[in-house]
Coordinates of C-alpha atoms in Angstrom, one line a residue:
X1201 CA 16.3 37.1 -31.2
X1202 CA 14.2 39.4 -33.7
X1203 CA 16.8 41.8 -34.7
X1204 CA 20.2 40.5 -36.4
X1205 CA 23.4 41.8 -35.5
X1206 CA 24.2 41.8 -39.1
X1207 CA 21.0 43.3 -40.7
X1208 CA 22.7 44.3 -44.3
X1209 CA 22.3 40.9 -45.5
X1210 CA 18.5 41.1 -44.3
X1211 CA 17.4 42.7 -47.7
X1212 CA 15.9 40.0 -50.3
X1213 CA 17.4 40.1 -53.8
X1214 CA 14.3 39.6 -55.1
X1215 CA 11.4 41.3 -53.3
X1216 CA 8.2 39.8 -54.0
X1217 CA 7.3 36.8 -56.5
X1218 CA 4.2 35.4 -58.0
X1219 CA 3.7 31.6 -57.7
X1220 CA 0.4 30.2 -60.0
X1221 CA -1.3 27.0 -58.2
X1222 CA -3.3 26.3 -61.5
X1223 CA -1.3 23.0 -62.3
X1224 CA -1.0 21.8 -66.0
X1225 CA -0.2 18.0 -67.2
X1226 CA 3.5 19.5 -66.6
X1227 CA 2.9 20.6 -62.9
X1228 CA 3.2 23.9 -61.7
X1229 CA 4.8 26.8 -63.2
X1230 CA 8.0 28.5 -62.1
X1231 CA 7.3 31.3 -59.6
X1232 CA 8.1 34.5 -61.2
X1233 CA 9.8 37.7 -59.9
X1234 CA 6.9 40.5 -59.4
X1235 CA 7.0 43.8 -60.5
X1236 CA 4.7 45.4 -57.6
X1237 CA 6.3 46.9 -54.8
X1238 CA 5.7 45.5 -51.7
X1239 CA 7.5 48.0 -49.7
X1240 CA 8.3 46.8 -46.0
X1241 CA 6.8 43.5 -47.0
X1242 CA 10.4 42.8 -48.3
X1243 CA 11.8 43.4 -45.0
X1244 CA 12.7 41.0 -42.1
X1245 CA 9.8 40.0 -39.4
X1246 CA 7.3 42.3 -41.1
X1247 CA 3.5 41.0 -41.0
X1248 CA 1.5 40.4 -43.3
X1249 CA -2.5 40.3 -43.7
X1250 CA -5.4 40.0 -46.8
X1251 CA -8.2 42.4 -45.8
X1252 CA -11.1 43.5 -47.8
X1253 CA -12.1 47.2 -47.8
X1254 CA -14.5 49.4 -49.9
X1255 CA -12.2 49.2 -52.9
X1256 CA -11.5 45.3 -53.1
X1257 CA -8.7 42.9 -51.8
X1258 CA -5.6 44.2 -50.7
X1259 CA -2.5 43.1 -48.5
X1260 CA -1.3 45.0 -46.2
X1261 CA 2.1 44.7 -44.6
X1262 CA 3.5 46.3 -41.5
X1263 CA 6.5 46.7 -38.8
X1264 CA 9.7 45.0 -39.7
X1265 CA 13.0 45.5 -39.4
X1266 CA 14.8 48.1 -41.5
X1267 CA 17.4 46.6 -43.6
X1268 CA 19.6 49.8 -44.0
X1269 CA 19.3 50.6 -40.0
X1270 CA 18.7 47.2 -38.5
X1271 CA 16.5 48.6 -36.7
X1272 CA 12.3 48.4 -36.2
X1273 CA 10.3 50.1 -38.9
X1274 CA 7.2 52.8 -38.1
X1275 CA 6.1 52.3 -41.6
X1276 CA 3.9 49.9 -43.3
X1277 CA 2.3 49.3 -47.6
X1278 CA -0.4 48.8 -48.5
X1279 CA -0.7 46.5 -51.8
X1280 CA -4.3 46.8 -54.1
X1281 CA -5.2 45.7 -57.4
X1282 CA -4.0 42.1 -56.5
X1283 CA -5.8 40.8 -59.9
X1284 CA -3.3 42.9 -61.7
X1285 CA -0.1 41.9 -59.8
X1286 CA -1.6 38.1 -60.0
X1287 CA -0.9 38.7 -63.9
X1288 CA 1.8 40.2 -63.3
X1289 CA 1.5 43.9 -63.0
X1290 CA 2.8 46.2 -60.3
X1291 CA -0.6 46.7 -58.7
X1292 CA -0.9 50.1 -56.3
X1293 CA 0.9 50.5 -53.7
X1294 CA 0.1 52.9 -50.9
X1295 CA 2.7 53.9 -48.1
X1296 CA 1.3 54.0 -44.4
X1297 CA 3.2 56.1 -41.8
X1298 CA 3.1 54.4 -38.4
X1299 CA 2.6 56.1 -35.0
X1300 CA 5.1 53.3 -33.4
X1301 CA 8.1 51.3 -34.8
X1302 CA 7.1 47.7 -35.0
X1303 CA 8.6 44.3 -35.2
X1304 CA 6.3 41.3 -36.3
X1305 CA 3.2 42.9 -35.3
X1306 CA -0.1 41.3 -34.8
X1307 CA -2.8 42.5 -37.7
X1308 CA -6.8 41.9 -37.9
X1309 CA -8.8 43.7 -40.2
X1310 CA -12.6 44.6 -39.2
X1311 CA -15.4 44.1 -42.1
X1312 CA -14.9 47.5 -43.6
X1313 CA -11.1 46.9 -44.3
X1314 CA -9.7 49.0 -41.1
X1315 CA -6.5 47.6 -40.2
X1316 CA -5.8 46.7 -36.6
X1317 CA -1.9 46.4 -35.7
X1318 CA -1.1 45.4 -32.1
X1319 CA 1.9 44.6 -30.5
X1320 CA 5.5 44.4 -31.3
X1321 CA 6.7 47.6 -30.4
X1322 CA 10.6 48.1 -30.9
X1323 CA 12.3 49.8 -27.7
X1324 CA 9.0 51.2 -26.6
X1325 CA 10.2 52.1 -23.3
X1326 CA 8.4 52.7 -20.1
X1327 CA 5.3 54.2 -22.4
X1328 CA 4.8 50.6 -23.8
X1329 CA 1.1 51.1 -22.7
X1330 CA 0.2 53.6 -24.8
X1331 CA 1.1 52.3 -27.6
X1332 CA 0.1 48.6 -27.7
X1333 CA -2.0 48.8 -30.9
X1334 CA -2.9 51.3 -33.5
X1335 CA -5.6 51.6 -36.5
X1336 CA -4.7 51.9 -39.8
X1337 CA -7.8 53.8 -41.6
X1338 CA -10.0 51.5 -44.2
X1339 CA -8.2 52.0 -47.8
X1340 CA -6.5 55.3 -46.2
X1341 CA -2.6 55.9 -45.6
X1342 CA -3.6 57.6 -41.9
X1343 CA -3.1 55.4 -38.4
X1344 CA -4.6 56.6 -34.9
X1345 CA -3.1 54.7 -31.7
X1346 CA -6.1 52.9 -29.7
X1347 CA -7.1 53.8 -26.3
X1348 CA -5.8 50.9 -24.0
X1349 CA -7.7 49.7 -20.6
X1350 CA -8.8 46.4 -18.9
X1351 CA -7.7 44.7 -16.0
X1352 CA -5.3 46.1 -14.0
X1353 CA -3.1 43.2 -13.1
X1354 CA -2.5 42.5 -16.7
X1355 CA -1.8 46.7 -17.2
X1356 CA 0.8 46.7 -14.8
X1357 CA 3.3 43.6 -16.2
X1358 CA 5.9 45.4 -18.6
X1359 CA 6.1 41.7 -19.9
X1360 CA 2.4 42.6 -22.1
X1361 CA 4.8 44.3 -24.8
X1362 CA 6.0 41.5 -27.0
X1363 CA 7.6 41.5 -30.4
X1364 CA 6.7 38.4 -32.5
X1365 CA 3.6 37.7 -30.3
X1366 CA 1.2 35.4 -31.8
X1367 CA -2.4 36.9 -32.5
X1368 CA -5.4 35.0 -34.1
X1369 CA -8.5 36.4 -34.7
X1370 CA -11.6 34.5 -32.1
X1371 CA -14.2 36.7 -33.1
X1372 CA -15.1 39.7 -35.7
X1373 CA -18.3 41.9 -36.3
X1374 CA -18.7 45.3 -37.8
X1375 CA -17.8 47.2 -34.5
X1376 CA -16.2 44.3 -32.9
X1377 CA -12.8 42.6 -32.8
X1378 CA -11.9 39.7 -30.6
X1379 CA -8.3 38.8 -30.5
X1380 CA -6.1 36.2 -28.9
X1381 CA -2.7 37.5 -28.1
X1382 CA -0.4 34.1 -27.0
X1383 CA 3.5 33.9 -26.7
X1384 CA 6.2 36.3 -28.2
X1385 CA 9.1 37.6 -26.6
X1386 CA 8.6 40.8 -23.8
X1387 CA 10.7 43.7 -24.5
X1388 CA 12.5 43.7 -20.7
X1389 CA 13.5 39.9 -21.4
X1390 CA 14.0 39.3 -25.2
X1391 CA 15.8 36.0 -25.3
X1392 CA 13.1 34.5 -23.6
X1393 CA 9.6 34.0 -24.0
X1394 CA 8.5 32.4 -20.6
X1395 CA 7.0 35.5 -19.3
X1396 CA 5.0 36.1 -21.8
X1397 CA 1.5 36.3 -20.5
X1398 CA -2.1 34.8 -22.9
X1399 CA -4.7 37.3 -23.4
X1400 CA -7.7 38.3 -24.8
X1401 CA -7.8 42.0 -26.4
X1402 CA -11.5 43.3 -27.3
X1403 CA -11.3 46.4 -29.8
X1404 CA -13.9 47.9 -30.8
X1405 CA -14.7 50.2 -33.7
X1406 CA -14.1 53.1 -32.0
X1407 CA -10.9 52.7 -30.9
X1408 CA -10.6 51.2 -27.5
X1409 CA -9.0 48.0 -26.4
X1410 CA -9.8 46.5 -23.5
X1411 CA -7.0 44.0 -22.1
X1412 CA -8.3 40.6 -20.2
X1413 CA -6.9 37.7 -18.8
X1414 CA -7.5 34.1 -19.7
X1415 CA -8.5 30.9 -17.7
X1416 CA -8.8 27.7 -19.4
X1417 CA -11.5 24.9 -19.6
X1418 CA -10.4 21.8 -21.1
X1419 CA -9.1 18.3 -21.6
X1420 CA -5.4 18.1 -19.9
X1421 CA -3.3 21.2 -21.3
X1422 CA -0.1 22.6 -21.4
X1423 CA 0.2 26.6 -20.4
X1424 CA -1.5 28.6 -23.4
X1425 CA 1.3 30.1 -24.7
X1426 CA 3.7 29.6 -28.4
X1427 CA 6.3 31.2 -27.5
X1428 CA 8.2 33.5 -30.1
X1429 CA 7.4 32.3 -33.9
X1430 CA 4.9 30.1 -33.0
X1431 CA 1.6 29.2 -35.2
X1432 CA -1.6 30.3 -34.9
X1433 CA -4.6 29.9 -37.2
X1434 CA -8.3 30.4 -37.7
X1435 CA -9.7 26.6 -39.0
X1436 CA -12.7 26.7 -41.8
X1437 CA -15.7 27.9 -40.4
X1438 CA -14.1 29.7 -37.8
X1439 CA -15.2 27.6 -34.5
X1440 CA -12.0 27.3 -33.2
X1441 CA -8.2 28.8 -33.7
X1442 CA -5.3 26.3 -33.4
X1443 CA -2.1 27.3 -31.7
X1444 CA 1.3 24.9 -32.1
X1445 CA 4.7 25.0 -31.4
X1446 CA 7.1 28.2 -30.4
X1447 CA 10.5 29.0 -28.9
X1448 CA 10.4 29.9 -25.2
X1449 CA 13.8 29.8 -24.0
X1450 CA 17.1 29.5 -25.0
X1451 CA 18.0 27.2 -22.1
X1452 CA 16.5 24.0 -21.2
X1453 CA 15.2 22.8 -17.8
X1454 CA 12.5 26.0 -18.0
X1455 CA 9.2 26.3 -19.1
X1456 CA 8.3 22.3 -18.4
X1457 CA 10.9 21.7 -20.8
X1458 CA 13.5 19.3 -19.8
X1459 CA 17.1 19.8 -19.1
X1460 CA 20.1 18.8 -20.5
X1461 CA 18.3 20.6 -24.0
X1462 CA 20.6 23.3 -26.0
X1463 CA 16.8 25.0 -25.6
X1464 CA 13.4 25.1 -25.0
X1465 CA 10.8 24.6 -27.8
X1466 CA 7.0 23.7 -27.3
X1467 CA 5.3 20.8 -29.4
X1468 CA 2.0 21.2 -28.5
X1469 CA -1.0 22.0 -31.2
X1470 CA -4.3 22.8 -29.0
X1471 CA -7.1 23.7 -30.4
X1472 CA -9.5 26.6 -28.8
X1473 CA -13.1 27.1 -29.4
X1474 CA -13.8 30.3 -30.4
X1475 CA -17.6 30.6 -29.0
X1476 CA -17.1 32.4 -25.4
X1477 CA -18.4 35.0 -23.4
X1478 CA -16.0 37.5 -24.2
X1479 CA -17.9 40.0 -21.8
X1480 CA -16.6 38.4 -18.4
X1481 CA -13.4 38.9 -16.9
X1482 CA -11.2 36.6 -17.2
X1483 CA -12.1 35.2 -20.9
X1484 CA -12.8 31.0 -20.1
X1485 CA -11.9 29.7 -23.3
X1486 CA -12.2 25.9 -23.8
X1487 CA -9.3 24.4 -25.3
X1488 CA -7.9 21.0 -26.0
X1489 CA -4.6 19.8 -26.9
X1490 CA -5.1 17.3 -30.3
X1491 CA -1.4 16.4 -30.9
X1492 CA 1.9 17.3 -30.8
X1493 CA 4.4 18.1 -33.7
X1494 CA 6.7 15.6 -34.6
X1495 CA 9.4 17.5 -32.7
X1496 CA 9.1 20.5 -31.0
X1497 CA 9.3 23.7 -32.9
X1498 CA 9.2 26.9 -33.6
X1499 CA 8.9 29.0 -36.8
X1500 CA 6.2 26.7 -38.1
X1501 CA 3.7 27.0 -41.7
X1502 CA 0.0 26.9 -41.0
X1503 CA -2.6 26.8 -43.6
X1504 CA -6.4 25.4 -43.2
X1505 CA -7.5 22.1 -45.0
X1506 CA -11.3 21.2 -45.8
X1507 CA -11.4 19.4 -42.5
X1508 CA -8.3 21.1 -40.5
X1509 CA -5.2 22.3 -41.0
X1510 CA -1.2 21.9 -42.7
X1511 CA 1.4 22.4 -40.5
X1512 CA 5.0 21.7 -42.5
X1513 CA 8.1 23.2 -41.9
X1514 CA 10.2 24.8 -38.7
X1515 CA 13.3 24.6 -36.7
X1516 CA 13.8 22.3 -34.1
X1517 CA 16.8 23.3 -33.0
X1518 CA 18.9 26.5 -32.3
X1519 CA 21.6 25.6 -29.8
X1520 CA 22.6 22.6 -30.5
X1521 CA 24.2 21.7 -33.7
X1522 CA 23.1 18.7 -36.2
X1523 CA 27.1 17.1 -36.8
X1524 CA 25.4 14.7 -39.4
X1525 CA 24.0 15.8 -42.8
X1526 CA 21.7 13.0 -42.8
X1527 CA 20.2 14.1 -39.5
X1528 CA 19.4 17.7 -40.3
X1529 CA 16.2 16.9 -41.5
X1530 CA 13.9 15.0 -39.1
X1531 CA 10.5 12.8 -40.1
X1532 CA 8.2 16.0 -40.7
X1533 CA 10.7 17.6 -42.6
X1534 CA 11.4 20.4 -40.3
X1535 CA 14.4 21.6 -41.1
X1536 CA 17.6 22.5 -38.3
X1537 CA 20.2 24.9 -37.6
X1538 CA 23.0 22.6 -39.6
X1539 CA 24.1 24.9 -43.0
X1540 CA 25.2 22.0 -45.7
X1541 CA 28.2 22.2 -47.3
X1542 CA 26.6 21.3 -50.4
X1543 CA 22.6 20.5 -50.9
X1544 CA 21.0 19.0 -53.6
X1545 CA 18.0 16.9 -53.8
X1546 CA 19.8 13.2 -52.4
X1547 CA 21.0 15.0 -49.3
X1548 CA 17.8 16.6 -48.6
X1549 CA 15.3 14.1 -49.0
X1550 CA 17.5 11.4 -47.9
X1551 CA 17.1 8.9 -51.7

């Protein structure tokens, strides 16, 4: 699902651009082509993440798959000076060797701009446990793996090594990180999500990550899980995450999802609070579930509102095929697997 047979084609012709959101009495201006380079941050399912650091904002981008190999990337940029490449300047750009190739990784940054990266390992093997997540140093080019433990039943399923996984940030301190690990698609069964376990992952400063296991407390929920490409987000003020939508098979009738389906995609958006007592074992987060998308999907935008969040955009379907143009869009605009023979702005928008 993460890796495309045909992986030439993966390679953008135009690597990174630079949209301007200050609007004039003519609208917004034209996104224009960028001259930084953004290194694997042009490359299919790599990560992305603003982080601070002792030298100012910078974006670092990680894993991805290599668009001359097709395969996953140990490599990852690092992209400063963003004032400069906001007026259009090539910033500086800092390549980061990393200790395991990586496909859609999870990142978190700590205060001091260290870089966590956990997750997504590509053909990691039967020593998937050692190398669950690595450090990138603060405003360095150097990564050390983290030391791994926690509970044991959680240790022992080969299904905790996901590519695409979804992680979201509950809690961070100096020393402290507090991540929620959801959905994704395990390395021993990659078409299918539904083995995915939820987790909590502690790391602290030091470099150990302690693994736990989740139990919920909440208003009627589904399973906490997004599947692979699902959305996950820290709201305003940072008292609770949201988590929507996701592929989780490619079948229906699994997952609670019904049969007769080309597939199975969630449409729930629960929200989780992010005050817990991250100390016990397992993690009781209270969640509850505040809607549902307008049709269940995967692959969908997040970005946080005043008082919540925008959620635009995914696919809702895979398998099956949309035979009319006019229904390849559905009322939120998410758009399906149909390819038009022709697009312009009638078809699309439907006037």
């Amino acid at each position: 699902l993460l890796v495309p047979s045909k992986h030439d084609g993966a390679k953008p012709g135009v690597a990174a651009e630079v949209v301007d959101l200050n609007r004039s009495e003519n609208g917004f201006p034209a996104p224009v082509a960028s001259s930084a380079d953004v290194g694997v941050g042009a490359w299919l399912q790599s990560s992305s993440l603003l982080i601070g650091g002792t030298s100012g904002n910078s974006v670092i981008f990680a894993g991805g798959i290599n668009p001359s190999t097709g395969a996953g990337g140990a490599s990852a940029t690092r992209l400063s000076d963003l004032a400069a490449v906001a007026d259009g300047g090539a910033g500086v750009t800092t390549a980061i060797k990393l200790l395991v190739a990586r496909v859609r990784p999870g990142l978190a940054a700590f205060s001091d701009g260290k870089v966590v990266v956990w997750g997504g390992q590509h053909e990691a093997g039967s020593g998937w446990k050692a190398t669950m997540g690595e450090v990138i140093d603060a405003d360095g080019a150097a990564s050390k793996m983290l030391k791994v433990e926690g509970d044991p039943g959680l240790l022992a399923n080969n299904n905790l090594a996901t590519m695409g996984a979804n992680v979201v940030t509950l809690r961070a301190t100096e020393n402290e990180l507090v991540l929620l690990v959801s959905g994704g698609v395990p390395q021993p069964t990659p078409t299918s999500a539904i083995d995915a376990p939820s987790y909590v992952v502690v790391v602290t400063w030091g470099g150990v990550a302690t693994v736990k296991p989740v139990a919920l407390s909440g208003e009627s929920l589904p399973p906490l899980r997004t599947g692979l490409a699902g959305g996950a987000l820290t709201l305003p003020g940072g008292r609770e995450v949201l988590i929507a939508g996701g592929l989780v098979a490619l079948t229906g009738g699994v997952g609670g999802c019904p049969a007769g389906k080309g597939e199975c995609l969630i449409d729930a958006v629960v929200a989780i609070d992010t005050a817990a007592d991250f100390a016990t074992t397992p993690v009781t987060l209270t969640a509850r579930q505040i809607g549902s998308l307008a049709a269940p999907s995967f692959g969908v935008a997040m970005a946080p509102t005043p008082n919540g969040a925008l959620i635009a955009g995914g696919q809702s379907t895979i398998v099956d095929v949309t035979v009319e143009q006019a229904d390849a869009l559905d009322a939120s605009g998410q758009v399906v697997a149909e390819a038009f023979p022709t697009s312009d702005a009638k078809t699309i928008c439907g006037n």
